[in-house]
mmCIF file of C-alpha atoms in Angstrom:
data_model
loop_
_atom_site.group_PDB
_atom_site.id
_atom_site.type_symbol
_atom_site.label_atom_id
_atom_site.label_comp_id
_atom_site.label_asym_id
_atom_site.label_seq_id
_atom_site.Cartn_x
_atom_site.Cartn_y
_atom_site.Cartn_z
ATOM 1 C CA MET A 1 21.395 83.431 9.651
ATOM 2 C CA ASN A 2 19.269 84.142 12.689
ATOM 3 C CA HIS A 3 17.725 81.875 15.328
ATOM 4 C CA ASN A 4 14.685 81.157 13.127
ATOM 5 C CA THR A 5 16.680 79.664 10.273
ATOM 6 C CA ASN A 6 18.317 76.259 10.157
ATOM 7 C CA ILE A 7 19.984 74.078 7.560
ATOM 8 C CA HIS A 8 17.557 71.253 8.375
ATOM 9 C CA PHE A 9 14.645 73.435 7.220
ATOM 10 C CA GLY A 10 16.202 74.624 3.974
ATOM 11 C CA ASN A 11 17.534 78.006 5.306
ATOM 12 C CA ARG A 12 14.070 79.494 5.479
ATOM 13 C CA THR A 13 12.096 81.128 8.215
ATOM 14 C CA LEU A 14 9.289 79.125 9.763
ATOM 15 C CA ILE A 15 5.669 80.156 9.341
ATOM 16 C CA PRO A 16 3.208 79.375 12.160
ATOM 17 C CA HIS A 17 1.106 77.001 10.015
ATOM 18 C CA ASP A 18 4.265 75.080 9.031
ATOM 19 C CA LEU A 19 4.778 74.046 12.643
ATOM 20 C CA HIS A 20 1.506 72.102 12.609
ATOM 21 C CA GLY A 21 2.170 70.226 9.370
ATOM 22 C CA ARG A 22 0.433 67.008 8.479
ATOM 23 C CA SER A 23 2.271 63.761 7.770
ATOM 24 C CA TYR A 24 0.120 62.884 4.762
ATOM 25 C CA GLN A 25 1.201 66.052 2.895
ATOM 26 C CA ASP A 26 4.402 66.691 0.979
ATOM 27 C CA PRO A 27 7.425 66.177 3.321
ATOM 28 C CA ALA A 28 9.009 69.363 1.960
ATOM 29 C CA VAL A 29 5.941 71.318 3.083
ATOM 30 C CA SER A 30 4.827 69.450 6.208
ATOM 31 C CA ILE A 31 7.380 70.057 8.973
ATOM 32 C CA VAL A 32 6.812 68.309 12.301
ATOM 33 C CA PRO A 33 8.859 69.959 15.137
ATOM 34 C CA HIS A 34 10.864 67.896 17.610
ATOM 35 C CA PRO A 35 8.902 66.948 20.743
ATOM 36 C CA PHE A 36 11.407 68.130 23.385
ATOM 37 C CA PRO A 37 12.678 71.738 23.930
ATOM 38 C CA PRO A 38 16.075 72.984 22.726
ATOM 39 C CA ASN A 39 19.271 72.716 24.744
ATOM 40 C CA ARG A 40 19.748 76.359 25.666
ATOM 41 C CA ALA A 41 22.784 75.642 27.864
ATOM 42 C CA HIS A 42 24.876 74.900 24.787
ATOM 43 C CA PRO A 43 27.145 77.907 23.956
ATOM 44 C CA THR A 44 26.691 77.617 20.191
ATOM 45 C CA PHE A 45 22.946 77.998 20.464
ATOM 46 C CA GLU A 46 21.795 81.612 20.201
ATOM 47 C CA GLY A 47 18.257 81.776 21.484
ATOM 48 C CA PRO A 48 16.025 84.784 21.917
ATOM 49 C CA SER A 49 15.637 86.677 25.157
ATOM 50 C CA ARG A 50 13.184 85.581 27.815
ATOM 51 C CA ASP A 51 10.575 88.218 27.018
ATOM 52 C CA GLU A 52 10.945 87.739 23.280
ATOM 53 C CA HIS A 53 10.676 83.982 23.688
ATOM 54 C CA HIS A 54 7.645 84.372 25.949
ATOM 55 C CA TYR A 55 6.050 86.729 23.449
ATOM 56 C CA HIS A 56 6.793 84.596 20.377
ATOM 57 C CA HIS A 57 6.191 81.239 22.076
ATOM 58 C CA HIS A 58 2.925 80.502 20.309
ATOM 59 C CA GLN A 59 3.537 82.430 17.111
ATOM 60 C CA ASN A 60 7.159 81.810 16.120
ATOM 61 C CA ARG A 61 8.739 78.921 17.962
ATOM 62 C CA PRO A 62 12.461 78.551 17.229
ATOM 63 C CA PRO A 63 13.813 75.252 15.862
ATOM 64 C CA VAL A 64 15.325 72.591 18.083
ATOM 65 C CA TYR A 65 19.058 72.175 17.902
ATOM 66 C CA HIS A 66 20.565 68.768 18.547
ATOM 67 C CA GLN A 67 24.131 68.372 19.549
ATOM 68 C CA PRO A 68 25.921 66.126 17.076
ATOM 69 C CA PRO A 69 26.986 62.709 18.413
ATOM 70 C CA ARG A 70 30.499 62.335 19.700
ATOM 71 C CA PRO A 71 32.852 60.112 17.703
ATOM 72 C CA VAL A 72 33.099 56.503 18.916
ATOM 73 C CA LEU A 73 36.711 55.326 18.697
ATOM 74 C CA HIS A 74 36.688 51.560 19.052
ATOM 75 C CA SER A 75 40.440 51.364 19.229
ATOM 76 C CA HIS A 76 40.342 52.926 22.743
ATOM 77 C CA HIS A 77 37.901 50.349 24.130
ATOM 78 C CA ASP A 78 39.010 47.545 26.403
ATOM 79 C CA HIS A 79 37.749 44.681 24.329
ATOM 80 C CA VAL A 80 39.673 46.025 21.322
ATOM 81 C CA LEU A 81 42.862 46.450 23.332
ATOM 82 C CA ASN A 82 42.504 42.914 24.739
ATOM 83 C CA ARG A 83 42.623 41.434 21.255
ATOM 84 C CA ARG A 84 46.412 41.769 21.156
ATOM 85 C CA ARG A 85 47.062 40.061 24.491
ATOM 86 C CA ASP A 86 47.872 36.391 25.127
ATOM 87 C CA SER A 87 45.121 36.023 27.679
ATOM 88 C CA HIS A 88 42.632 37.061 25.054
ATOM 89 C CA PHE A 89 44.034 34.481 22.642
ATOM 90 C CA ASP A 90 43.830 31.834 25.382
ATOM 91 C CA ALA A 91 40.249 32.815 26.126
ATOM 92 C CA VAL A 92 39.398 32.714 22.429
ATOM 93 C CA LEU A 93 41.065 29.301 22.092
ATOM 94 C CA GLU A 94 39.277 28.037 25.186
ATOM 95 C CA GLY A 95 35.972 29.300 23.820
ATOM 96 C CA PHE A 96 36.719 27.730 20.456
ATOM 97 C CA MET A 97 37.657 24.417 22.098
ATOM 98 C CA GLU A 98 34.531 24.563 24.241
ATOM 99 C CA SER A 99 32.413 25.173 21.148
ATOM 100 C CA GLN A 100 34.206 22.292 19.444
ATOM 101 C CA ARG A 101 33.538 20.075 22.456
ATOM 102 C CA ARG A 102 29.880 21.061 22.418
ATOM 103 C CA THR A 103 29.628 20.409 18.694
ATOM 104 C CA SER A 104 31.394 17.048 19.126
ATOM 105 C CA ARG A 105 28.997 16.143 21.943
ATOM 106 C CA ASP A 106 26.051 17.195 19.836
ATOM 107 C CA ILE A 107 27.418 15.171 16.934
ATOM 108 C CA GLU A 108 27.957 12.150 19.215
ATOM 109 C CA THR A 109 24.406 12.422 20.543
ATOM 110 C CA LYS A 110 23.105 12.790 16.999
ATOM 111 C CA LEU A 111 25.174 9.752 15.976
ATOM 112 C CA GLU A 112 23.755 7.772 18.889
ATOM 113 C CA PHE A 113 20.232 8.764 17.906
ATOM 114 C CA THR A 114 20.958 7.937 14.267
ATOM 115 C CA ARG A 115 22.441 4.577 15.286
ATOM 116 C CA TYR A 116 19.375 3.868 17.404
ATOM 117 C CA GLU A 117 17.114 4.859 14.522
ATOM 118 C CA LEU A 118 19.175 2.769 12.093
ATOM 119 C CA ASP A 119 19.004 -0.226 14.437
ATOM 120 C CA GLY A 120 15.252 0.206 14.605
ATOM 121 C CA ARG A 121 15.047 0.542 10.842
ATOM 122 C CA LEU A 122 17.257 -2.535 10.390
ATOM 123 C CA GLY A 123 14.959 -4.443 12.735
ATOM 124 C CA GLU A 124 11.948 -3.259 10.764
ATOM 125 C CA LEU A 125 13.682 -4.185 7.508
ATOM 126 C CA SER A 126 14.558 -7.632 8.864
ATOM 127 C CA THR A 127 10.942 -8.162 9.921
ATOM 128 C CA GLN A 128 9.771 -6.913 6.544
ATOM 129 C CA ILE A 129 12.249 -9.241 4.809
ATOM 130 C CA GLU A 130 10.976 -12.168 6.874
ATOM 131 C CA ARG A 131 7.397 -11.227 6.018
ATOM 132 C CA VAL A 132 8.322 -10.929 2.352
ATOM 133 C CA GLU A 133 10.051 -14.315 2.458
ATOM 134 C CA SER A 134 7.017 -15.874 4.146
ATOM 135 C CA ARG A 135 4.782 -14.227 1.568
ATOM 136 C CA CYS A 136 7.050 -15.507 -1.204
ATOM 137 C CA LEU A 137 6.801 -19.024 0.184
ATOM 138 C CA ASP A 138 3.029 -18.695 0.458
ATOM 139 C CA MET A 139 2.888 -17.338 -3.083
ATOM 140 C CA GLU A 140 5.062 -20.211 -4.320
ATOM 141 C CA GLU A 141 2.686 -22.658 -2.660
ATOM 142 C CA ASP A 142 -0.262 -20.825 -4.173
ATOM 143 C CA LEU A 143 1.431 -20.909 -7.569
ATOM 144 C CA LYS A 144 2.033 -24.628 -7.218
ATOM 145 C CA LYS A 145 -1.603 -25.129 -6.291
ATOM 146 C CA GLN A 146 -2.699 -22.968 -9.202
ATOM 147 C CA GLY A 147 -0.427 -24.943 -11.532
ATOM 148 C CA GLU A 148 -1.927 -28.177 -10.279
ATOM 149 C CA ALA A 149 -5.403 -26.711 -10.749
ATOM 150 C CA ILE A 150 -4.444 -25.651 -14.281
ATOM 151 C CA GLU A 151 -3.195 -29.167 -15.037
ATOM 152 C CA ASP A 152 -6.412 -30.607 -13.632
ATOM 153 C CA ASN A 153 -8.437 -28.217 -15.768
ATOM 154 C CA ARG A 154 -6.438 -29.160 -18.849
ATOM 155 C CA ARG A 155 -6.986 -32.830 -18.124
ATOM 156 C CA ALA A 156 -10.682 -32.194 -17.577
ATOM 157 C CA ILE A 157 -10.829 -30.313 -20.879
ATOM 158 C CA HIS A 158 -9.061 -33.204 -22.608
ATOM 159 C CA PHE A 159 -11.424 -35.735 -21.034
ATOM 160 C CA THR A 160 -14.444 -33.627 -21.964
ATOM 161 C CA LYS A 161 -13.198 -33.417 -25.547
ATOM 162 C CA VAL A 162 -12.672 -37.179 -25.644
ATOM 163 C CA SER A 163 -16.068 -37.786 -24.042
ATOM 164 C CA THR A 164 -17.741 -35.422 -26.513
ATOM 165 C CA LYS A 165 -16.117 -37.279 -29.382
ATOM 166 C CA GLU A 166 -17.287 -40.588 -27.950
ATOM 167 C CA MET A 167 -20.768 -39.190 -27.418
ATOM 168 C CA ASP A 168 -20.822 -37.907 -30.972
ATOM 169 C CA ASN A 169 -19.795 -41.328 -32.273
ATOM 170 C CA HIS A 170 -22.368 -43.038 -30.074
ATOM 171 C CA LEU A 171 -25.076 -40.636 -31.220
ATOM 172 C CA ASP A 172 -24.075 -41.163 -34.825
ATOM 173 C CA GLU A 173 -24.379 -44.893 -34.312
ATOM 174 C CA LYS A 174 -27.789 -44.436 -32.695
ATOM 175 C CA ILE A 175 -28.910 -42.198 -35.521
ATOM 176 C CA SER A 176 -27.743 -44.737 -38.085
ATOM 177 C CA SER A 177 -29.519 -47.530 -36.180
ATOM 178 C CA LEU A 178 -32.674 -45.416 -36.036
ATOM 179 C CA ASP A 179 -32.418 -44.772 -39.745
ATOM 180 C CA ASN A 180 -32.082 -48.486 -40.331
ATOM 181 C CA ASN A 181 -35.073 -49.102 -38.097
ATOM 182 C CA LEU A 182 -37.022 -46.491 -40.017
ATOM 183 C CA ASP A 183 -36.118 -48.191 -43.252
ATOM 184 C CA GLY A 184 -37.252 -51.500 -41.782
ATOM 185 C CA THR A 185 -40.473 -49.974 -40.522
ATOM 186 C CA THR A 186 -41.179 -48.366 -43.864
ATOM 187 C CA LYS A 187 -40.557 -51.684 -45.564
ATOM 188 C CA SER A 188 -42.790 -53.440 -43.060
ATOM 189 C CA LEU A 189 -45.442 -50.761 -43.552
ATOM 190 C CA ASN A 190 -45.283 -51.236 -47.265
ATOM 191 C CA SER A 191 -45.576 -54.972 -46.875
ATOM 192 C CA ILE A 192 -48.455 -54.553 -44.417
ATOM 193 C CA THR A 193 -50.305 -52.235 -46.745
ATOM 194 C CA ALA A 194 -49.781 -54.692 -49.570
ATOM 195 C CA VAL A 195 -51.068 -57.509 -47.390
ATOM 196 C CA ALA A 196 -54.026 -55.370 -46.342
ATOM 197 C CA HIS A 197 -54.891 -54.581 -49.935
ATOM 198 C CA GLN A 198 -54.593 -58.207 -50.792
ATOM 199 C CA ALA A 199 -56.706 -59.088 -47.749
ATOM 200 C CA LYS A 200 -59.300 -56.487 -48.768
ATOM 201 C CA ARG A 201 -59.379 -57.795 -52.286
ATOM 202 C CA GLU A 202 -59.313 -61.405 -51.240
ATOM 203 C CA VAL A 203 -61.306 -61.335 -47.961
ATOM 204 C CA ALA A 204 -63.900 -58.576 -47.905
ATOM 205 C CA GLU A 205 -65.702 -60.238 -45.118
ATOM 206 C CA VAL A 206 -62.844 -60.173 -42.581
ATOM 207 C CA THR A 207 -63.235 -56.607 -41.264
ATOM 208 C CA LEU A 208 -61.649 -57.234 -37.917
ATOM 209 C CA LYS A 209 -58.266 -58.115 -39.359
ATOM 210 C CA GLU A 210 -58.413 -55.108 -41.634
ATOM 211 C CA ARG A 211 -59.161 -52.848 -38.696
ATOM 212 C CA GLN A 212 -56.287 -54.368 -36.721
ATOM 213 C CA CYS A 213 -53.911 -53.847 -39.593
ATOM 214 C CA TYR A 214 -55.092 -50.267 -39.969
ATOM 215 C CA SER A 215 -54.579 -49.620 -36.242
ATOM 216 C CA THR A 216 -51.124 -51.161 -36.380
ATOM 217 C CA MET A 217 -50.317 -48.947 -39.356
ATOM 218 C CA LEU A 218 -51.419 -45.845 -37.418
ATOM 219 C CA THR A 219 -49.326 -46.849 -34.435
ATOM 220 C CA LEU A 220 -46.315 -47.358 -36.688
ATOM 221 C CA VAL A 221 -46.816 -43.940 -38.274
ATOM 222 C CA GLU A 222 -47.040 -42.333 -34.857
ATOM 223 C CA GLY A 223 -43.962 -44.259 -33.795
ATOM 224 C CA GLN A 224 -42.152 -42.984 -36.882
ATOM 225 C CA LYS A 225 -43.154 -39.404 -36.035
ATOM 226 C CA GLN A 226 -42.020 -39.884 -32.472
ATOM 227 C CA VAL A 227 -38.710 -41.316 -33.664
ATOM 228 C CA LYS A 228 -38.205 -38.332 -35.979
ATOM 229 C CA ALA A 229 -39.021 -35.932 -33.145
ATOM 230 C CA GLN A 230 -36.560 -37.769 -30.904
ATOM 231 C CA ILE A 231 -33.909 -37.520 -33.607
ATOM 232 C CA ARG A 232 -34.526 -33.754 -33.899
ATOM 233 C CA ASP A 233 -34.359 -33.363 -30.134
ATOM 234 C CA LEU A 234 -31.126 -35.327 -30.094
ATOM 235 C CA HIS A 235 -29.666 -33.079 -32.800
ATOM 236 C CA ILE A 236 -30.694 -29.943 -30.871
ATOM 237 C CA SER A 237 -29.309 -31.313 -27.589
ATOM 238 C CA LEU A 238 -26.070 -32.255 -29.345
ATOM 239 C CA ASP A 239 -25.736 -28.734 -30.765
ATOM 240 C CA LYS A 240 -26.413 -27.160 -27.356
ATOM 241 C CA ARG A 241 -23.999 -29.536 -25.653
ATOM 242 C CA SER A 242 -21.260 -28.781 -28.180
ATOM 243 C CA GLN A 243 -21.825 -25.009 -27.731
ATOM 244 C CA ASP A 244 -21.667 -25.333 -23.938
ATOM 245 C CA ILE A 245 -18.499 -27.400 -24.181
ATOM 246 C CA GLN A 246 -16.914 -24.805 -26.487
ATOM 247 C CA ARG A 247 -17.884 -21.981 -24.086
ATOM 248 C CA ARG A 248 -16.422 -23.858 -21.142
ATOM 249 C CA ALA A 249 -13.245 -24.548 -23.071
ATOM 250 C CA ARG A 250 -12.938 -20.849 -23.972
ATOM 251 C CA GLY A 251 -13.554 -19.813 -20.349
ATOM 252 C CA LEU A 252 -10.940 -22.269 -19.115
ATOM 253 C CA GLU A 253 -8.452 -21.005 -21.708
ATOM 254 C CA ASP A 254 -9.117 -17.389 -20.585
ATOM 255 C CA LYS A 255 -8.627 -18.430 -16.951
ATOM 256 C CA VAL A 256 -5.349 -20.173 -17.852
ATOM 257 C CA ASP A 257 -4.154 -17.030 -19.689
ATOM 258 C CA GLY A 258 -5.141 -14.795 -16.725
ATOM 259 C CA VAL A 259 -3.359 -17.078 -14.256
ATOM 260 C CA SER A 260 -0.211 -17.094 -16.433
ATOM 261 C CA LYS A 261 -0.294 -13.267 -16.565
ATOM 262 C CA GLU A 262 -0.711 -13.075 -12.781
ATOM 263 C CA VAL A 263 2.221 -15.474 -12.354
ATOM 264 C CA LYS A 264 4.383 -13.238 -14.574
ATOM 265 C CA ASP A 265 3.345 -10.109 -12.626
ATOM 266 C CA LEU A 266 4.094 -11.823 -9.314
ATOM 267 C CA THR A 267 7.560 -12.910 -10.518
ATOM 268 C CA THR A 268 8.353 -9.339 -11.652
ATOM 269 C CA ARG A 269 7.126 -7.935 -8.309
ATOM 270 C CA LEU A 270 9.246 -10.445 -6.398
ATOM 271 C CA ALA A 271 12.304 -9.461 -8.441
ATOM 272 C CA ASN A 272 11.648 -5.749 -7.781
ATOM 273 C CA LEU A 273 11.191 -6.392 -4.036
ATOM 274 C CA GLU A 274 14.466 -8.344 -3.886
ATOM 275 C CA GLU A 275 16.292 -5.514 -5.700
ATOM 276 C CA LYS A 276 14.796 -2.901 -3.318
ATOM 277 C CA VAL A 277 15.749 -4.936 -0.253
ATOM 278 C CA LEU A 278 19.315 -5.389 -1.534
ATOM 279 C CA THR A 279 19.700 -1.677 -2.339
ATOM 280 C CA GLU A 280 18.307 -0.631 1.080
ATOM 281 C CA ALA A 281 20.620 -3.083 2.843
ATOM 282 C CA LYS A 282 23.602 -1.728 0.878
ATOM 283 C CA THR A 283 22.697 1.876 1.681
ATOM 284 C CA THR A 284 21.967 1.335 5.413
ATOM 285 C CA VAL A 285 24.744 -1.047 6.510
ATOM 286 C CA PRO A 286 27.801 1.204 5.702
ATOM 287 C CA LYS A 287 26.405 3.986 7.951
ATOM 288 C CA HIS A 288 27.584 2.056 11.090
ATOM 289 C CA ASN A 289 31.201 2.197 9.886
ATOM 290 C CA MET A 290 31.317 5.977 9.369
ATOM 291 C CA PRO A 291 34.413 7.680 10.929
ATOM 292 C CA ARG A 292 33.781 9.846 13.959
ATOM 293 C CA PRO A 293 34.309 13.585 13.392
ATOM 294 C CA SER A 294 37.371 15.235 14.879
ATOM 295 C CA LEU A 295 37.094 17.561 17.838
ATOM 296 C CA LEU A 296 38.808 20.456 16.035
#
């Protein structure tokens, strides 16, 4: 083994182009020399002579030898030797106690902050509970008002039904009276026509009376037509009125059902809010009675 061979380079002599290897090539082929010169003062290093080194400086540069690191024996250091002394134990205990004091202070400060936060949260919860109670009272008042409105609507529906029945009976009576009047008018018309025929047969000369009778007959016929038209209009108005009353009754029933559903939803929401408030109060109140951590 000469000065150009080294175990780090695989026991082979260096070629000039190997000294200028490239990092992107194969690491077994590309060899990058160390940046600083060799330690020629070391006795184990056998370097070439001055002339030979000067001659082969650019062509065949020798490898760099690094002195191996000296062993580090921790057992001979001061901090290792101090581990077995009482002063070291006292210092360790003092450091441990100081760390415990710091941790206890940090924990106390954290507990103070947590207590402050919990007091703030309890205040917020109390305000929220008061708001919820006020809202519950307002909702109870609204529910009472809605119940009264529902009762009023039911009474109005009942009165409308009764009034519609009375109107139907009254209209039936009017229709029957009109029918009776029509019968009377038809009878009177028949009698008038008979009298007219008799008057024509008996008194051909009296044309004025005949004309008067004929005019009265026409007026009666027109009156009959008008009465029939009025009866039809009354029937149509009764049908429309009954349909409107039925629609209103259905709308009121739908409103009553919707209000009952809203009342049920509000009661369930109130129950859920009360349960949440109770659970939050149970979970937050015991945190004030937590034991303080020990210093050790």
